[in-house]
């Protein structure tokens, strides 16, 4: 797994923020940080407490994502047995950690604390990613649906459509269509 602590973006955040929570006493530093946060939402303010909350939330989100990305061979539960169930649980936790870190960073940078719906919407993610200078996305290949375990999930469906699997996972709307296209129809996303 890559070491995301070497990422230039995180180094830039540290260089901009300065050492030892300097934003708590340096109003010019608060103003500089607020200027950068305004890229994502101009409603951020330059009060030291707001900047402190933002910096702490970004740190939490970064480190949670870092832990997920750098967790080689994730296993949860009976880690000694390393059963397929423990490995599946580990992968699930790794995904939850990665999404939780992404959600924390996104909500913090976009200053979404006042939103009625506490979760990220597709619109939030699209707005957030449009403000980031992201490289081209490498498509995610579809899983091998001939895999014995996956085939059991898909063919146990009385309708043969995988609808029951999508219901079981709890997917709705656009997520449901994307995952169905990826998992059931075997198309890259």
PDB file of C-alpha atoms in Angstrom:
ATOM      1  CA  UNK A   1       0.000   0.000   0.000  1.00  0.00           C
ATOM      2  CA  UNK A   2       1.179   3.556  -0.618  1.00  0.00           C
ATOM      3  CA  UNK A   3       2.398   5.743   2.205  1.00  0.00           C
ATOM      4  CA  UNK A   4       0.049   8.727   2.018  1.00  0.00           C
ATOM      5  CA  UNK A   5       2.044  10.648   4.619  1.00  0.00           C
ATOM      6  CA  UNK A   6       4.442  11.414   1.769  1.00  0.00           C
ATOM      7  CA  UNK A   7       1.641  13.120  -0.142  1.00  0.00           C
ATOM      8  CA  UNK A   8       2.541  16.687  -1.105  1.00  0.00           C
ATOM      9  CA  UNK A   9      -0.986  17.884  -0.234  1.00  0.00           C
ATOM     10  CA  UNK A  10      -0.710  16.877   3.415  1.00  0.00           C
ATOM     11  CA  UNK A  11       2.803  18.347   3.624  1.00  0.00           C
ATOM     12  CA  UNK A  12       1.405  21.593   2.229  1.00  0.00           C
ATOM     13  CA  UNK A  13      -1.334  21.642   4.891  1.00  0.00           C
ATOM     14  CA  UNK A  14       1.300  21.221   7.601  1.00  0.00           C
ATOM     15  CA  UNK A  15       3.523  23.918   6.120  1.00  0.00           C
ATOM     16  CA  UNK A  16       0.601  26.321   5.759  1.00  0.00           C
ATOM     17  CA  UNK A  17      -0.746  25.671   9.268  1.00  0.00           C
ATOM     18  CA  UNK A  18       2.592  26.150  10.952  1.00  0.00           C
ATOM     19  CA  UNK A  19       3.894  24.526  14.129  1.00  0.00           C
ATOM     20  CA  UNK A  20       2.244  24.091  17.502  1.00  0.00           C
ATOM     21  CA  UNK A  21      -1.258  25.328  16.708  1.00  0.00           C
ATOM     22  CA  UNK A  22       0.099  28.774  15.799  1.00  0.00           C
ATOM     23  CA  UNK A  23      -3.304  29.740  14.407  1.00  0.00           C
ATOM     24  CA  UNK A  24      -4.643  30.049  17.945  1.00  0.00           C
ATOM     25  CA  UNK A  25      -2.583  33.196  18.538  1.00  0.00           C
ATOM     26  CA  UNK A  26      -1.655  34.366  15.025  1.00  0.00           C
ATOM     27  CA  UNK A  27      -4.589  36.159  13.374  1.00  0.00           C
ATOM     28  CA  UNK A  28      -2.645  36.517  10.101  1.00  0.00           C
ATOM     29  CA  UNK A  29      -2.267  32.717  10.037  1.00  0.00           C
ATOM     30  CA  UNK A  30      -6.021  32.351  10.637  1.00  0.00           C
ATOM     31  CA  UNK A  31      -6.699  34.706   7.752  1.00  0.00           C
ATOM     32  CA  UNK A  32      -4.370  32.723   5.458  1.00  0.00           C
ATOM     33  CA  UNK A  33      -6.001  29.415   6.411  1.00  0.00           C
ATOM     34  CA  UNK A  34      -9.484  30.912   5.965  1.00  0.00           C
ATOM     35  CA  UNK A  35      -8.464  32.083   2.479  1.00  0.00           C
ATOM     36  CA  UNK A  36      -7.555  28.528   1.520  1.00  0.00           C
ATOM     37  CA  UNK A  37     -10.697  27.086   3.081  1.00  0.00           C
ATOM     38  CA  UNK A  38     -12.772  29.585   1.085  1.00  0.00           C
ATOM     39  CA  UNK A  39     -11.961  27.601  -2.045  1.00  0.00           C
ATOM     40  CA  UNK A  40     -14.365  24.977  -0.708  1.00  0.00           C
ATOM     41  CA  UNK A  41     -16.807  27.275   1.087  1.00  0.00           C
ATOM     42  CA  UNK A  42     -16.554  31.064   1.462  1.00  0.00           C
ATOM     43  CA  UNK A  43     -18.642  30.826   4.667  1.00  0.00           C
ATOM     44  CA  UNK A  44     -15.618  29.616   6.676  1.00  0.00           C
ATOM     45  CA  UNK A  45     -14.520  32.280   9.130  1.00  0.00           C
ATOM     46  CA  UNK A  46     -11.120  33.261  10.447  1.00  0.00           C
ATOM     47  CA  UNK A  47     -11.895  32.993  14.144  1.00  0.00           C
ATOM     48  CA  UNK A  48      -9.113  31.036  15.875  1.00  0.00           C
ATOM     49  CA  UNK A  49     -11.587  28.528  17.389  1.00  0.00           C
ATOM     50  CA  UNK A  50     -13.140  27.791  13.976  1.00  0.00           C
ATOM     51  CA  UNK A  51      -9.702  27.332  12.410  1.00  0.00           C
ATOM     52  CA  UNK A  52      -8.675  25.097  15.328  1.00  0.00           C
ATOM     53  CA  UNK A  53     -11.788  22.935  14.858  1.00  0.00           C
ATOM     54  CA  UNK A  54     -11.099  22.688  11.108  1.00  0.00           C
ATOM     55  CA  UNK A  55      -7.455  21.717  11.578  1.00  0.00           C
ATOM     56  CA  UNK A  56      -8.318  19.062  14.151  1.00  0.00           C
ATOM     57  CA  UNK A  57     -11.105  17.594  11.991  1.00  0.00           C
ATOM     58  CA  UNK A  58      -8.805  17.519   8.954  1.00  0.00           C
ATOM     59  CA  UNK A  59      -6.187  15.698  11.009  1.00  0.00           C
ATOM     60  CA  UNK A  60      -8.729  13.121  12.161  1.00  0.00           C
ATOM     61  CA  UNK A  61      -9.984  12.571   8.605  1.00  0.00           C
ATOM     62  CA  UNK A  62      -6.477  12.365   7.172  1.00  0.00           C
ATOM     63  CA  UNK A  63      -5.232   9.878   9.750  1.00  0.00           C
ATOM     64  CA  UNK A  64      -8.332   7.698   9.443  1.00  0.00           C
ATOM     65  CA  UNK A  65      -7.862   7.575   5.669  1.00  0.00           C
ATOM     66  CA  UNK A  66      -4.153   6.940   6.109  1.00  0.00           C
ATOM     67  CA  UNK A  67      -4.850   3.998   8.431  1.00  0.00           C
ATOM     68  CA  UNK A  68      -7.254   2.504   5.877  1.00  0.00           C
ATOM     69  CA  UNK A  69      -4.951   2.949   2.903  1.00  0.00           C
ATOM     70  CA  UNK A  70      -1.897   1.596   4.689  1.00  0.00           C
ATOM     71  CA  UNK A  71      -3.641  -1.405   6.323  1.00  0.00           C
ATOM     72  CA  UNK A  72      -2.078  -4.356   4.536  1.00  0.00           C
ATOM     73  CA  UNK A  73      -4.069  -7.605   4.613  1.00  0.00           C
ATOM     74  CA  UNK A  74      -6.953  -6.294   6.711  1.00  0.00           C
ATOM     75  CA  UNK A  75      -8.433  -8.805   9.147  1.00  0.00           C
ATOM     76  CA  UNK A  76     -11.070  -8.186  11.815  1.00  0.00           C
ATOM     77  CA  UNK A  77     -12.462 -10.591  14.368  1.00  0.00           C
ATOM     78  CA  UNK A  78     -10.460 -13.750  14.889  1.00  0.00           C
ATOM     79  CA  UNK A  79      -7.143 -12.412  13.630  1.00  0.00           C
ATOM     80  CA  UNK A  80      -5.270 -15.590  14.550  1.00  0.00           C
ATOM     81  CA  UNK A  81      -7.367 -17.824  12.325  1.00  0.00           C
ATOM     82  CA  UNK A  82      -7.335 -15.379   9.391  1.00  0.00           C
ATOM     83  CA  UNK A  83     -10.454 -17.052   8.088  1.00  0.00           C
ATOM     84  CA  UNK A  84     -12.202 -15.789   4.972  1.00  0.00           C
ATOM     85  CA  UNK A  85     -14.863 -14.280   7.258  1.00  0.00           C
ATOM     86  CA  UNK A  86     -12.242 -12.390   9.281  1.00  0.00           C
ATOM     87  CA  UNK A  87     -10.654 -11.189   6.053  1.00  0.00           C
ATOM     88  CA  UNK A  88     -14.023 -10.041   4.667  1.00  0.00           C
ATOM     89  CA  UNK A  89     -14.707  -8.173   7.913  1.00  0.00           C
ATOM     90  CA  UNK A  90     -11.274  -6.581   7.682  1.00  0.00           C
ATOM     91  CA  UNK A  91     -11.935  -5.378   4.149  1.00  0.00           C
ATOM     92  CA  UNK A  92     -15.307  -4.005   5.262  1.00  0.00           C
ATOM     93  CA  UNK A  93     -13.665  -2.110   8.133  1.00  0.00           C
ATOM     94  CA  UNK A  94     -10.991  -0.816   5.782  1.00  0.00           C
ATOM     95  CA  UNK A  95     -13.704   0.550   3.489  1.00  0.00           C
ATOM     96  CA  UNK A  96     -15.599   2.099   6.426  1.00  0.00           C
ATOM     97  CA  UNK A  97     -12.401   3.750   7.649  1.00  0.00           C
ATOM     98  CA  UNK A  98     -11.529   5.118   4.196  1.00  0.00           C
ATOM     99  CA  UNK A  99     -15.023   6.490   3.651  1.00  0.00           C
ATOM    100  CA  UNK A 100     -15.170   7.904   7.179  1.00  0.00           C
ATOM    101  CA  UNK A 101     -11.907   9.757   6.607  1.00  0.00           C
ATOM    102  CA  UNK A 102     -13.079  11.044   3.224  1.00  0.00           C
ATOM    103  CA  UNK A 103     -16.414  12.117   4.704  1.00  0.00           C
ATOM    104  CA  UNK A 104     -14.719  13.929   7.585  1.00  0.00           C
ATOM    105  CA  UNK A 105     -12.344  15.836   5.286  1.00  0.00           C
ATOM    106  CA  UNK A 106     -15.090  16.674   2.776  1.00  0.00           C
ATOM    107  CA  UNK A 107     -17.594  17.878   5.370  1.00  0.00           C
ATOM    108  CA  UNK A 108     -14.883  19.899   7.122  1.00  0.00           C
ATOM    109  CA  UNK A 109     -13.538  21.617   4.019  1.00  0.00           C
ATOM    110  CA  UNK A 110     -17.027  22.318   2.682  1.00  0.00           C
ATOM    111  CA  UNK A 111     -18.201  23.441   6.156  1.00  0.00           C
ATOM    112  CA  UNK A 112     -21.308  21.239   6.057  1.00  0.00           C
ATOM    113  CA  UNK A 113     -21.939  21.140   9.808  1.00  0.00           C
ATOM    114  CA  UNK A 114     -25.186  23.094   9.410  1.00  0.00           C
ATOM    115  CA  UNK A 115     -26.704  20.784   6.773  1.00  0.00           C
ATOM    116  CA  UNK A 116     -29.956  19.070   7.780  1.00  0.00           C
ATOM    117  CA  UNK A 117     -28.871  15.751   6.260  1.00  0.00           C
ATOM    118  CA  UNK A 118     -25.760  14.613   8.104  1.00  0.00           C
ATOM    119  CA  UNK A 119     -24.524  12.390   5.261  1.00  0.00           C
ATOM    120  CA  UNK A 120     -22.740  13.369   2.090  1.00  0.00           C
ATOM    121  CA  UNK A 121     -24.882  13.599  -1.010  1.00  0.00           C
ATOM    122  CA  UNK A 122     -23.793  12.990  -4.581  1.00  0.00           C
ATOM    123  CA  UNK A 123     -23.988  16.766  -5.090  1.00  0.00           C
ATOM    124  CA  UNK A 124     -21.616  17.357  -2.138  1.00  0.00           C
ATOM    125  CA  UNK A 125     -19.090  14.904  -3.539  1.00  0.00           C
ATOM    126  CA  UNK A 126     -19.341  16.377  -7.049  1.00  0.00           C
ATOM    127  CA  UNK A 127     -18.870  19.926  -5.770  1.00  0.00           C
ATOM    128  CA  UNK A 128     -15.981  18.858  -3.543  1.00  0.00           C
ATOM    129  CA  UNK A 129     -14.146  16.916  -6.248  1.00  0.00           C
ATOM    130  CA  UNK A 130     -14.679  19.702  -8.792  1.00  0.00           C
ATOM    131  CA  UNK A 131     -12.719  22.005  -6.462  1.00  0.00           C
ATOM    132  CA  UNK A 132      -9.847  19.527  -6.139  1.00  0.00           C
ATOM    133  CA  UNK A 133      -7.082  19.187  -8.667  1.00  0.00           C
ATOM    134  CA  UNK A 134      -7.481  15.431  -9.090  1.00  0.00           C
ATOM    135  CA  UNK A 135      -5.625  13.285 -11.609  1.00  0.00           C
ATOM    136  CA  UNK A 136      -7.546  11.289 -14.184  1.00  0.00           C
ATOM    137  CA  UNK A 137      -9.481   8.467 -12.577  1.00  0.00           C
ATOM    138  CA  UNK A 138      -8.393   4.919 -13.360  1.00  0.00           C
ATOM    139  CA  UNK A 139     -11.541   2.809 -13.896  1.00  0.00           C
ATOM    140  CA  UNK A 140     -12.309   0.180 -11.289  1.00  0.00           C
ATOM    141  CA  UNK A 141     -12.513  -3.208 -12.951  1.00  0.00           C
ATOM    142  CA  UNK A 142     -15.587  -5.275 -12.228  1.00  0.00           C
ATOM    143  CA  UNK A 143     -15.151  -8.226  -9.877  1.00  0.00           C
ATOM    144  CA  UNK A 144     -14.893 -11.664 -11.372  1.00  0.00           C
ATOM    145  CA  UNK A 145     -18.526 -12.803 -11.268  1.00  0.00           C
ATOM    146  CA  UNK A 146     -17.429 -16.358 -12.003  1.00  0.00           C
ATOM    147  CA  UNK A 147     -15.879 -16.450  -8.530  1.00  0.00           C
ATOM    148  CA  UNK A 148     -17.618 -19.243  -6.645  1.00  0.00           C
ATOM    149  CA  UNK A 149     -18.522 -17.061  -3.632  1.00  0.00           C
ATOM    150  CA  UNK A 150     -19.748 -14.096  -5.650  1.00  0.00           C
ATOM    151  CA  UNK A 151     -21.644 -16.342  -8.025  1.00  0.00           C
ATOM    152  CA  UNK A 152     -23.537 -17.796  -5.033  1.00  0.00           C
ATOM    153  CA  UNK A 153     -24.672 -14.302  -4.063  1.00  0.00           C
ATOM    154  CA  UNK A 154     -25.784 -13.420  -7.559  1.00  0.00           C
ATOM    155  CA  UNK A 155     -27.418 -16.710  -8.493  1.00  0.00           C
ATOM    156  CA  UNK A 156     -29.266 -17.205  -5.204  1.00  0.00           C
ATOM    157  CA  UNK A 157     -31.439 -14.406  -6.445  1.00  0.00           C
ATOM    158  CA  UNK A 158     -34.833 -15.884  -7.363  1.00  0.00           C
ATOM    159  CA  UNK A 159     -35.103 -13.306 -10.130  1.00  0.00           C
ATOM    160  CA  UNK A 160     -31.543 -13.881 -11.356  1.00  0.00           C
ATOM    161  CA  UNK A 161     -31.015 -10.116 -11.461  1.00  0.00           C
ATOM    162  CA  UNK A 162     -29.023  -9.637  -8.262  1.00  0.00           C
ATOM    163  CA  UNK A 163     -31.836  -7.387  -6.988  1.00  0.00           C
ATOM    164  CA  UNK A 164     -31.942  -9.202  -3.656  1.00  0.00           C
ATOM    165  CA  UNK A 165     -28.220  -8.622  -3.132  1.00  0.00           C
ATOM    166  CA  UNK A 166     -28.634  -4.905  -3.812  1.00  0.00           C
ATOM    167  CA  UNK A 167     -31.587  -4.806  -1.400  1.00  0.00           C
ATOM    168  CA  UNK A 168     -29.572  -6.652   1.241  1.00  0.00           C
ATOM    169  CA  UNK A 169     -26.667  -4.208   0.907  1.00  0.00           C
ATOM    170  CA  UNK A 170     -29.181  -1.374   1.320  1.00  0.00           C
ATOM    171  CA  UNK A 171     -28.268   0.600  -1.769  1.00  0.00           C
ATOM    172  CA  UNK A 172     -30.590   3.251  -3.114  1.00  0.00           C
ATOM    173  CA  UNK A 173     -30.916   5.537  -6.132  1.00  0.00           C
ATOM    174  CA  UNK A 174     -27.703   6.323  -8.032  1.00  0.00           C
ATOM    175  CA  UNK A 175     -25.519   4.144  -5.792  1.00  0.00           C
ATOM    176  CA  UNK A 176     -27.744   1.186  -6.531  1.00  0.00           C
ATOM    177  CA  UNK A 177     -27.489   1.719 -10.289  1.00  0.00           C
ATOM    178  CA  UNK A 178     -23.683   2.126 -10.183  1.00  0.00           C
ATOM    179  CA  UNK A 179     -23.108  -0.960  -8.036  1.00  0.00           C
ATOM    180  CA  UNK A 180     -25.549  -3.007 -10.108  1.00  0.00           C
ATOM    181  CA  UNK A 181     -23.761  -1.968 -13.284  1.00  0.00           C
ATOM    182  CA  UNK A 182     -20.411  -2.836 -11.671  1.00  0.00           C
ATOM    183  CA  UNK A 183     -21.223  -5.966  -9.668  1.00  0.00           C
ATOM    184  CA  UNK A 184     -24.169  -7.540 -11.481  1.00  0.00           C
ATOM    185  CA  UNK A 185     -23.550  -6.389 -15.064  1.00  0.00           C
ATOM    186  CA  UNK A 186     -19.717  -6.619 -14.766  1.00  0.00           C
ATOM    187  CA  UNK A 187     -18.961  -3.155 -16.188  1.00  0.00           C
ATOM    188  CA  UNK A 188     -16.022  -0.999 -15.110  1.00  0.00           C
ATOM    189  CA  UNK A 189     -16.826   2.125 -13.164  1.00  0.00           C
TER     190      UNK A 189
END
